[in-house]
Coordinates of C-alpha atoms in Angstrom, one line a residue:
Chain Y
X27 CA -28.4 4.9 -4.5
X28 CA -31.8 5.0 -5.9
X29 CA -33.0 4.3 -9.0
X30 CA -36.0 5.1 -9.9
X31 CA -37.1 2.8 -13.4
X32 CA -37.6 5.9 -15.0
X33 CA -34.0 6.7 -16.0
X34 CA -34.5 2.9 -18.3
X35 CA -36.2 5.4 -20.8
X36 CA -34.2 8.1 -21.0
X37 CA -33.2 8.1 -24.5
X38 CA -29.3 8.7 -25.1
X39 CA -30.4 11.0 -27.5
X40 CA -31.9 13.4 -25.6
X41 CA -28.9 14.2 -23.2
X42 CA -27.3 13.9 -26.8
X43 CA -29.2 16.4 -28.6
X44 CA -30.2 18.9 -25.5
X45 CA -26.1 19.3 -24.7
X46 CA -26.3 18.0 -20.9
X47 CA -22.7 16.6 -20.7
X48 CA -20.2 18.6 -18.5
X49 CA -16.2 17.3 -17.9
X50 CA -17.8 14.8 -15.2
X51 CA -19.5 12.9 -17.8
X52 CA -16.3 12.5 -19.4
X53 CA -16.3 8.2 -19.9
X54 CA -13.0 6.9 -17.7
X55 CA -13.0 3.0 -17.8
X56 CA -15.9 0.9 -19.3
X57 CA -16.4 -2.7 -18.1
X58 CA -18.5 -6.2 -19.4
X59 CA -19.7 -8.6 -16.9
X60 CA -18.7 -11.9 -17.9
X61 CA -21.8 -12.8 -19.6
X62 CA -22.1 -9.4 -21.6
X63 CA -24.9 -9.0 -20.6
X64 CA -24.1 -5.7 -18.3
X65 CA -21.9 -2.6 -19.3
X66 CA -20.5 -0.8 -16.5
X67 CA -19.3 2.8 -17.2
X68 CA -16.9 5.3 -14.8
X69 CA -17.0 8.4 -15.7
X70 CA -14.8 11.8 -13.6
X71 CA -17.3 12.6 -12.0
X72 CA -17.1 9.5 -9.8
X73 CA -20.5 8.2 -11.2
X74 CA -21.0 4.0 -12.7
X75 CA -23.2 4.0 -14.7
X76 CA -24.6 0.0 -15.9
X77 CA -26.0 -0.7 -19.0
X78 CA -27.8 -3.8 -19.7
X79 CA -28.6 -5.8 -22.8
X80 CA -32.2 -5.6 -24.5
X81 CA -33.9 -8.6 -23.8
X82 CA -34.1 -10.8 -27.0
X83 CA -37.7 -10.5 -28.7
X84 CA -39.4 -12.4 -31.6
X85 CA -41.1 -9.1 -32.7
X86 CA -37.8 -7.2 -32.9
X87 CA -34.9 -9.3 -34.0
X88 CA -32.6 -7.0 -35.2
X89 CA -33.1 -4.9 -31.1
X90 CA -30.6 -7.3 -30.1
X91 CA -27.4 -6.1 -28.9
X92 CA -28.7 -2.5 -27.6
X93 CA -28.1 -1.6 -23.9
X94 CA -30.1 0.3 -21.7
X95 CA -29.4 2.2 -18.9
X96 CA -29.8 0.0 -15.5
X97 CA -28.6 1.4 -12.4
X98 CA -26.6 5.1 -12.1
X99 CA -25.5 5.7 -8.8
X100 CA -22.4 7.5 -7.1
X101 CA -19.7 5.7 -6.3
X102 CA -16.7 8.0 -5.4
X103 CA -16.6 11.7 -4.0
X104 CA -13.7 13.9 -4.3
X105 CA -12.4 14.1 -0.9
X106 CA -9.3 15.7 1.0
X107 CA -6.3 14.8 1.9
X108 CA -5.3 16.7 4.7
X109 CA -2.0 15.8 5.6
X110 CA -1.0 16.2 2.1
X111 CA -3.2 19.4 1.1
X112 CA -4.2 17.0 -1.8
X113 CA -7.1 16.7 -3.8
X114 CA -8.3 13.0 -4.3
X115 CA -10.1 13.3 -7.6
X116 CA -13.6 11.5 -7.6
X117 CA -12.9 10.2 -10.7
X118 CA -13.3 6.4 -11.2
X119 CA -10.7 4.1 -12.7
X120 CA -11.2 0.9 -12.6
X121 CA -14.1 -1.2 -12.6
X122 CA -14.3 -5.0 -12.3
X123 CA -17.1 -7.4 -11.9
X124 CA -17.8 -10.1 -9.9
X125 CA -18.4 -13.1 -10.7
X126 CA -22.1 -14.1 -10.7
X127 CA -23.1 -16.2 -7.5
X128 CA -26.7 -15.1 -7.3
X129 CA -29.3 -13.1 -8.6
X130 CA -27.8 -9.9 -7.0
X131 CA -24.4 -8.4 -8.9
X132 CA -21.4 -7.5 -8.0
X133 CA -18.5 -4.9 -9.2
X134 CA -15.6 -2.9 -7.6
X135 CA -15.1 0.2 -8.4
X136 CA -12.0 2.3 -7.9
X137 CA -10.4 5.9 -7.7
X138 CA -7.0 6.8 -7.4
X139 CA -7.6 5.9 -3.4
X140 CA -9.8 4.2 -2.5
X141 CA -11.5 0.7 -3.8
X142 CA -15.4 0.2 -3.3
X143 CA -17.3 -2.6 -3.8
X144 CA -20.6 -2.7 -4.7
X145 CA -23.9 -4.4 -4.3
X146 CA -26.7 -3.9 -7.6
X147 CA -29.8 -5.5 -6.7
X148 CA -33.2 -5.5 -8.2
X149 CA -36.6 -5.6 -6.1
X150 CA -39.4 -6.0 -7.8
X151 CA -42.0 -7.0 -4.7
X152 CA -42.8 -4.7 -1.7
X153 CA -43.9 -5.7 1.1
X154 CA -48.3 -4.4 1.8
X155 CA -50.8 -4.4 4.6
X156 CA -48.8 -3.3 7.7
X157 CA -51.1 -3.3 10.6
X158 CA -49.3 0.3 12.4
X159 CA -48.5 2.4 9.8
X160 CA -50.3 2.7 6.4
X161 CA -48.4 1.9 3.1
X162 CA -47.0 5.4 2.8
X163 CA -45.7 5.1 5.6
X164 CA -47.3 7.0 8.1
X165 CA -47.9 5.7 11.4
X166 CA -51.2 4.5 11.8
X167 CA -53.5 5.9 14.9
X168 CA -54.1 3.0 17.0
X169 CA -58.1 3.7 18.1
X170 CA -58.5 3.0 14.0
X171 CA -57.1 -0.5 14.3
X172 CA -59.6 -2.3 14.0
X173 CA -58.1 -6.0 13.4
X174 CA -54.9 -7.2 12.6
X175 CA -53.4 -8.8 8.7
X176 CA -50.4 -10.6 7.9
X177 CA -48.6 -7.8 4.6
X178 CA -48.2 -9.9 1.9
X179 CA -45.3 -9.0 -1.0
X180 CA -47.4 -7.1 -3.8
X181 CA -45.4 -6.7 -7.3
X182 CA -44.4 -3.3 -7.6
X183 CA -42.6 -1.3 -10.9
X184 CA -39.0 -2.6 -11.5
X185 CA -36.7 -0.8 -9.2
X186 CA -32.9 -1.3 -9.1
X187 CA -30.7 -0.7 -5.8
X188 CA -27.2 -0.5 -5.5
X189 CA -25.2 -0.3 -1.8
X190 CA -21.7 0.2 -0.9
X191 CA -20.6 -3.2 0.8
X192 CA -16.8 -3.4 1.8
X193 CA -14.6 -0.1 1.1
X194 CA -10.7 -1.0 0.6
X195 CA -8.8 2.3 1.8
X196 CA -5.7 3.6 2.7
X197 CA -3.7 0.9 1.4
X198 CA -2.0 3.2 -1.9
X199 CA 0.7 5.8 -1.3
X200 CA 0.4 6.6 -5.1
X201 CA -2.6 6.3 -7.3
X202 CA -4.5 3.4 -8.2
X203 CA -4.2 2.7 -12.1
X204 CA -5.8 -1.1 -12.4
X205 CA -7.4 -3.8 -9.9
X206 CA -8.1 -7.9 -10.7
X207 CA -9.8 -10.5 -9.5
X208 CA -8.6 -13.7 -8.6
X209 CA -10.1 -17.2 -9.6
X210 CA -10.2 -18.4 -6.4
X211 CA -13.2 -15.3 -5.8
X212 CA -11.7 -14.6 -2.6
X213 CA -8.9 -12.4 -3.0
X214 CA -8.3 -9.2 -5.4
X215 CA -5.4 -7.0 -6.4
X216 CA -4.8 -2.9 -6.2
X217 CA -1.7 -2.0 -8.3
X218 CA -0.5 1.7 -7.9
X219 CA 2.4 3.2 -9.4
X220 CA 5.0 1.2 -7.4
X221 CA 3.6 -1.3 -5.4
X222 CA 0.5 -4.0 -5.6
X223 CA -1.6 -5.0 -2.9
X224 CA -3.0 -8.5 -2.2
X225 CA -6.9 -8.0 -0.1
X226 CA -9.4 -10.4 0.3
X227 CA -13.1 -9.6 -0.4
X228 CA -14.7 -9.6 3.0
X229 CA -12.0 -7.8 5.2
X230 CA -11.2 -4.2 4.4
X231 CA -8.9 -3.2 6.7
X232 CA -5.8 -4.6 5.9
X233 CA -4.4 -6.0 2.9
X234 CA -0.4 -7.7 1.6
X235 CA 1.8 -5.5 -0.3
X236 CA 3.3 -8.4 -3.0
X237 CA 5.2 -6.4 -5.5
X238 CA 7.3 -3.1 -4.2
X239 CA 9.3 -1.4 -6.4
X240 CA 10.0 1.3 -5.3
X241 CA 13.9 2.7 -4.4
X242 CA 15.9 3.4 -1.7
X243 CA 16.6 6.5 -3.0
X244 CA 13.2 8.2 -5.4
X245 CA 15.6 10.0 -7.3
X246 CA 16.8 6.5 -9.0
X247 CA 13.4 5.9 -10.6
X248 CA 13.5 4.3 -13.6
X249 CA 10.2 2.8 -14.2
X250 CA 6.5 2.2 -12.4
X251 CA 4.0 -0.4 -12.6
X252 CA 1.2 0.6 -15.2
X253 CA -1.2 -2.3 -14.9
X254 CA -1.6 -5.8 -12.9
X255 CA -3.8 -8.6 -13.6
X256 CA -4.2 -11.8 -12.7
X257 CA -3.9 -15.8 -14.3
X258 CA -7.6 -16.3 -15.1
X259 CA -7.2 -19.9 -13.6
X260 CA -4.1 -19.8 -11.6
X261 CA -5.1 -18.0 -9.0
X262 CA -1.2 -17.9 -7.5
X263 CA 0.3 -16.1 -10.3
X264 CA -0.4 -12.0 -12.0
X265 CA 1.2 -10.2 -14.1
X266 CA 1.9 -6.4 -14.0
X267 CA 3.4 -4.5 -16.4
X268 CA 5.9 -1.3 -16.5
X269 CA 6.5 1.9 -18.3
X270 CA 9.7 0.4 -19.7
X271 CA 7.7 -1.6 -21.9
X272 CA 8.2 -5.2 -19.9
X273 CA 5.7 -7.6 -18.7
X274 CA 6.8 -9.8 -15.7
X275 CA 4.9 -13.1 -14.6
X276 CA 4.8 -13.1 -10.9
X277 CA 3.7 -16.4 -8.9
X278 CA 3.1 -15.9 -5.5
X279 CA 3.5 -19.5 -4.1
X280 CA 7.7 -18.6 -4.3
X281 CA 7.5 -15.9 -1.8
X282 CA 5.4 -13.5 0.2
X283 CA 7.5 -10.6 -1.6
X284 CA 6.6 -11.2 -5.5
X285 CA 10.0 -9.3 -6.3
X286 CA 11.6 -11.7 -8.3
X287 CA 9.4 -12.3 -11.3
X288 CA 9.1 -16.1 -13.0
X289 CA 9.1 -14.7 -16.3
X290 CA 9.9 -11.5 -17.9
X291 CA 8.9 -10.4 -21.1
X292 CA 10.3 -7.5 -23.4
X293 CA 11.0 -6.8 -26.1
X294 CA 14.3 -5.4 -27.7
X295 CA 13.9 -2.3 -28.8
X296 CA 15.2 -1.0 -32.1
X297 CA 18.2 1.2 -32.1
X298 CA 17.2 2.0 -35.9
X299 CA 13.7 4.0 -34.5
X300 CA 15.5 6.2 -31.8
X301 CA 13.7 9.5 -31.1
X302 CA 12.8 11.9 -28.8
X303 CA 10.3 9.7 -27.7
X304 CA 11.8 6.4 -28.2
X305 CA 11.8 6.0 -23.7
X306 CA 8.2 7.0 -23.5
X307 CA 6.6 5.2 -26.3
X308 CA 7.0 1.8 -25.3
X309 CA 5.1 2.1 -21.6
X310 CA 2.4 -0.3 -21.9
X311 CA -1.1 1.5 -21.0
X312 CA -2.7 -2.1 -20.5
X313 CA -2.0 -6.1 -19.4
X314 CA -5.0 -8.5 -20.4
X315 CA -4.7 -12.5 -20.2
X316 CA -6.1 -14.6 -22.8
X317 CA -9.5 -17.0 -21.6
X318 CA -7.1 -19.5 -22.0
X319 CA -4.7 -18.0 -20.1
X320 CA -1.9 -19.3 -22.9
X321 CA -1.3 -15.3 -24.3
X322 CA -1.3 -12.7 -22.4
X323 CA -2.2 -9.0 -24.7
X324 CA -0.4 -5.6 -24.1
X325 CA -1.4 -2.4 -25.5
X326 CA 1.5 0.5 -25.7
X327 CA 1.6 3.8 -27.8
X328 CA 1.7 2.8 -31.2
X329 CA 0.9 -1.0 -31.0
X330 CA -0.6 -4.1 -29.6
X331 CA 1.5 -6.5 -29.2
X332 CA 0.4 -10.7 -28.3
X333 CA 3.1 -12.6 -26.5
X334 CA 2.9 -16.4 -25.5
X335 CA 3.5 -17.2 -22.1
X336 CA 6.1 -20.0 -22.9
X337 CA 8.0 -17.2 -24.9
X338 CA 9.5 -14.4 -23.1
X339 CA 11.6 -12.7 -26.2
X340 CA 9.6 -11.5 -28.4
X341 CA 5.9 -11.1 -29.1
X342 CA 3.6 -13.2 -31.2
X343 CA 2.2 -10.7 -33.1
X344 CA 2.4 -7.0 -33.8
X345 CA -0.2 -4.8 -34.5
X346 CA -0.1 -1.2 -35.5
Chain K
X10 CA 20.0 22.5 -37.5
X11 CA 16.8 21.3 -36.8
X12 CA 17.7 18.4 -34.6
X13 CA 18.9 21.6 -31.7
X14 CA 16.1 23.5 -32.3
X15 CA 13.4 20.1 -32.1
X16 CA 15.4 19.3 -28.3
X17 CA 14.9 22.6 -27.2
X18 CA 11.2 22.9 -28.1
X19 CA 10.8 19.5 -26.7
X20 CA 12.8 20.4 -23.1
X21 CA 10.2 23.7 -23.2
X22 CA 7.0 22.2 -23.6
X23 CA 7.6 18.7 -20.8
X24 CA 9.3 21.5 -18.1
X25 CA 5.1 23.1 -18.6
X26 CA 3.4 20.8 -18.8
X27 CA 5.6 19.3 -15.7
X28 CA 5.0 22.4 -13.5
X29 CA 1.9 22.9 -14.6
X30 CA 1.2 19.2 -13.6
X31 CA 2.1 20.4 -9.2
X32 CA -1.4 22.5 -9.4
X33 CA -3.0 19.7 -10.7
X34 CA -6.4 18.1 -9.3
X35 CA -5.5 14.9 -7.6
X36 CA -1.5 15.7 -7.0
X37 CA 1.6 14.7 -9.1
X38 CA 1.3 12.0 -11.4
X39 CA 4.2 10.0 -10.7
X40 CA 3.9 7.9 -14.4
X41 CA 3.0 11.2 -16.3
X42 CA 6.1 12.9 -14.2
X43 CA 8.3 9.9 -14.8
X44 CA 7.7 10.3 -18.8
X45 CA 8.1 13.5 -18.7
X46 CA 11.4 13.9 -16.6
X47 CA 12.9 10.8 -19.3
X48 CA 11.9 13.2 -22.6
X49 CA 13.0 15.5 -21.0
X50 CA 16.8 14.1 -20.8
X51 CA 16.4 12.1 -24.1
X52 CA 16.1 15.6 -25.4
X53 CA 18.6 17.2 -23.3
X54 CA 21.7 14.4 -25.0
X55 CA 20.4 14.1 -28.3
X56 CA 20.9 18.5 -27.6
X57 CA 24.2 18.1 -26.4
X58 CA 25.4 14.7 -29.5
X59 CA 24.0 16.9 -31.9
X60 CA 26.2 20.0 -30.7
X61 CA 29.3 18.3 -30.4
X62 CA 29.1 16.7 -33.7
X63 CA 28.4 20.0 -34.8
X64 CA 31.7 21.4 -33.1
X65 CA 34.1 18.5 -34.0
X66 CA 33.0 19.6 -37.9
X67 CA 33.9 23.2 -37.0
X68 CA 37.4 22.3 -35.4
X69 CA 38.2 19.7 -38.4
X70 CA 37.4 21.5 -41.1
X71 CA 39.0 25.1 -39.3
X72 CA 42.4 22.0 -38.4
X73 CA 44.1 25.0 -36.1
X74 CA 45.7 24.0 -33.3
X75 CA 44.9 27.3 -31.3
X76 CA 41.3 26.3 -32.1
X77 CA 41.3 22.9 -29.7
X78 CA 42.4 24.3 -26.5
X79 CA 38.6 26.6 -26.7
X80 CA 36.7 23.3 -27.9
X81 CA 38.2 21.9 -24.5
X82 CA 37.6 24.4 -22.4
X83 CA 34.1 25.0 -24.2
X84 CA 33.4 21.4 -22.8
X85 CA 34.3 22.0 -19.3
X86 CA 31.8 25.2 -19.4
X87 CA 29.0 22.4 -20.5
X88 CA 30.4 19.8 -17.8
X89 CA 29.8 22.3 -14.7
X90 CA 26.7 23.3 -15.0
X91 CA 25.0 19.9 -15.9
X92 CA 26.8 18.4 -14.0
X93 CA 25.8 19.8 -10.6
X94 CA 21.9 18.7 -11.6
X95 CA 22.9 15.5 -8.8
X96 CA 21.6 13.1 -11.7
X97 CA 23.1 10.8 -13.7
X98 CA 25.1 12.5 -16.7
X99 CA 25.1 10.4 -19.5
X100 CA 26.6 12.2 -22.4
X101 CA 29.0 10.1 -23.8
X102 CA 33.0 12.0 -23.6
X103 CA 34.7 10.0 -21.2
X104 CA 35.9 13.6 -20.2
X105 CA 32.4 14.9 -19.0
X106 CA 31.6 11.9 -17.3
X107 CA 35.2 12.0 -14.8
X108 CA 34.2 16.3 -14.1
X109 CA 30.8 15.6 -13.4
X110 CA 31.9 12.7 -11.1
X111 CA 34.1 15.0 -9.1
X112 CA 31.5 18.0 -9.7
X113 CA 29.2 15.7 -7.8
X114 CA 31.7 15.2 -5.2
X115 CA 32.3 18.7 -4.5
X116 CA 29.1 19.9 -5.0
X117 CA 27.6 20.7 -1.9
X118 CA 24.5 18.9 -0.9
X119 CA 20.7 19.9 -2.2
X120 CA 18.7 22.0 0.3
X121 CA 16.5 19.7 1.6
X122 CA 12.8 19.9 -0.5
X123 CA 10.0 20.3 2.4
X124 CA 7.8 21.0 0.5
X125 CA 4.4 19.5 1.2
X126 CA 3.6 18.5 -2.1
X127 CA 4.7 15.4 -3.9
X128 CA 8.0 15.7 -6.2
X129 CA 8.5 13.0 -7.2
X130 CA 12.1 12.7 -7.9
X131 CA 14.1 14.8 -8.5
X132 CA 11.7 17.9 -9.6
X133 CA 13.8 20.6 -12.2
X134 CA 12.6 23.8 -10.9
X135 CA 13.5 26.2 -13.5
X136 CA 14.9 29.3 -11.6
X137 CA 13.1 32.4 -13.1
X138 CA 10.4 30.8 -11.5
X139 CA 9.4 32.6 -8.2
X140 CA 11.1 30.7 -5.4
X141 CA 10.0 31.4 -2.0
X142 CA 13.4 29.1 -0.4
X143 CA 16.8 31.5 -0.4
X144 CA 18.8 31.0 -3.4
X145 CA 22.1 29.7 -3.3
X146 CA 25.0 30.8 -5.8
X147 CA 23.5 30.0 -9.3
X148 CA 26.8 27.5 -9.9
X149 CA 25.8 25.3 -7.2
X150 CA 22.6 25.4 -7.7
X151 CA 21.5 21.8 -8.2
X152 CA 18.4 23.2 -10.6
X153 CA 20.4 24.2 -13.3
X154 CA 19.2 22.4 -16.1
X155 CA 17.1 25.6 -18.2
X156 CA 19.5 27.6 -17.6
X157 CA 22.5 25.3 -18.8
X158 CA 20.3 25.2 -22.0
X159 CA 20.5 28.5 -22.4
X160 CA 23.9 29.5 -21.2
X161 CA 24.7 26.3 -24.2
X162 CA 23.6 28.5 -26.7
X163 CA 25.4 31.6 -25.4
X164 CA 28.2 29.8 -26.0
X165 CA 27.4 28.5 -29.7
X166 CA 26.1 31.5 -30.8
X167 CA 29.0 33.4 -29.9
X168 CA 32.0 33.7 -31.8
X169 CA 34.5 31.2 -31.8
X170 CA 36.8 33.0 -29.9
X171 CA 37.2 33.2 -26.1
X172 CA 36.5 36.0 -24.4
X173 CA 35.1 37.2 -21.4
X174 CA 31.2 34.9 -21.8
X175 CA 28.3 37.2 -21.8
X176 CA 26.2 37.4 -19.1
X177 CA 23.0 35.1 -18.9
X178 CA 20.1 37.1 -20.4
X179 CA 17.6 36.7 -18.6
X180 CA 16.2 33.6 -18.8
X181 CA 12.2 34.4 -20.0
X182 CA 13.1 36.7 -23.0
X183 CA 15.8 33.6 -23.9
X184 CA 13.2 30.6 -23.7
X185 CA 10.5 32.4 -25.7
X186 CA 13.3 33.0 -28.2
X187 CA 13.9 29.5 -28.6

């Protein structure tokens, strides 16, 4: 969890030219924070690298928009599930930023099975002048102490530290594919192939299952959940997309288990375009609400579609 | 007959991917396995649909009553190995559906899969891959997808007279030939 300020001086081109990139460096997820000042990336090796936008400077106005490394930390490690004899990959599947409430930044990062809450904070001062130990940390010989002093905060080189504040584990049987923070800033959902779980950010040993599409007989499985997101303003509404190309909007006030949807968005398949892969190219990989919460954007294999929440039978726009 | 060759190729590739995903790091990916299975089923259905149209055309051209029982017999043969997969049979002729339904009722229950690795849905395990379980008699084995495809290839390649069906070739060789 340490981070030297030296890394801020390492240029990206250094890594490229010296061929230091390996498979563990493959980036698996990216996410801006709400102001756009920070960009977090997760890679296959379980690391999270946070970039910060350069400060605007009058002397070089064209440089605004460049991002430098701000913090790097190892978020997840490879694990082994002994019960199922399966290795759990450390690859970061999703990162979501929490809204900023104080000087520190908070983000949620997840691999296949575990979600972690990380706090990223800056430290630019340190106390100096302790009585019982010197500035290196070594204990002072008591016989050499002749007077008492009050420690004072002295400025130091900027250090960015990341600490794991919460670990939310053991709630998912299948691989987590998305997380989404609620607008109430108290809860979030984590989604795997068949279930959506609701968590409180403060409570790590309990989560509530709010969507479960697992069939009684797994042989009858035809559809999996591919992504889920909370509505940006309504804290009781969320949407989830499926591998069959449909999006369901659910209201948590209706029932504890939201298996019944409020709205169902699907565009009927055009029978003339049937091919070997017709059934799978409609699988939606991601769903996002618009900022005003009136539209949905979805992405499947060949198209991006914009939906109006009031119109369920076809999208407003399709981009190919 | 590009549809049939394409369908065969797709089925083989999808099976290969399904099989290699079992040994992949991180365990079986449900979404990926589901999509691969759907592609395989879709390819299989298209293959059968293409085969049936070919046969109908051949039967109509010849317009000989002797050909009809042959076709009906071939249909029956097709129906049996397919239906014993235990999954839903989606082929269009109602005859096949009836046969399939009966076969499901008559075939013995599948052996319980006590593998520790999660299989997701009904996994298709080709016979040519090493299997540590005692094998059931091939006709009643639930994992017949590739074998039935191979048998179909054999039937289609044979002449129209119905003789004794040729012994199924070793499956590895046939798949490689596709």
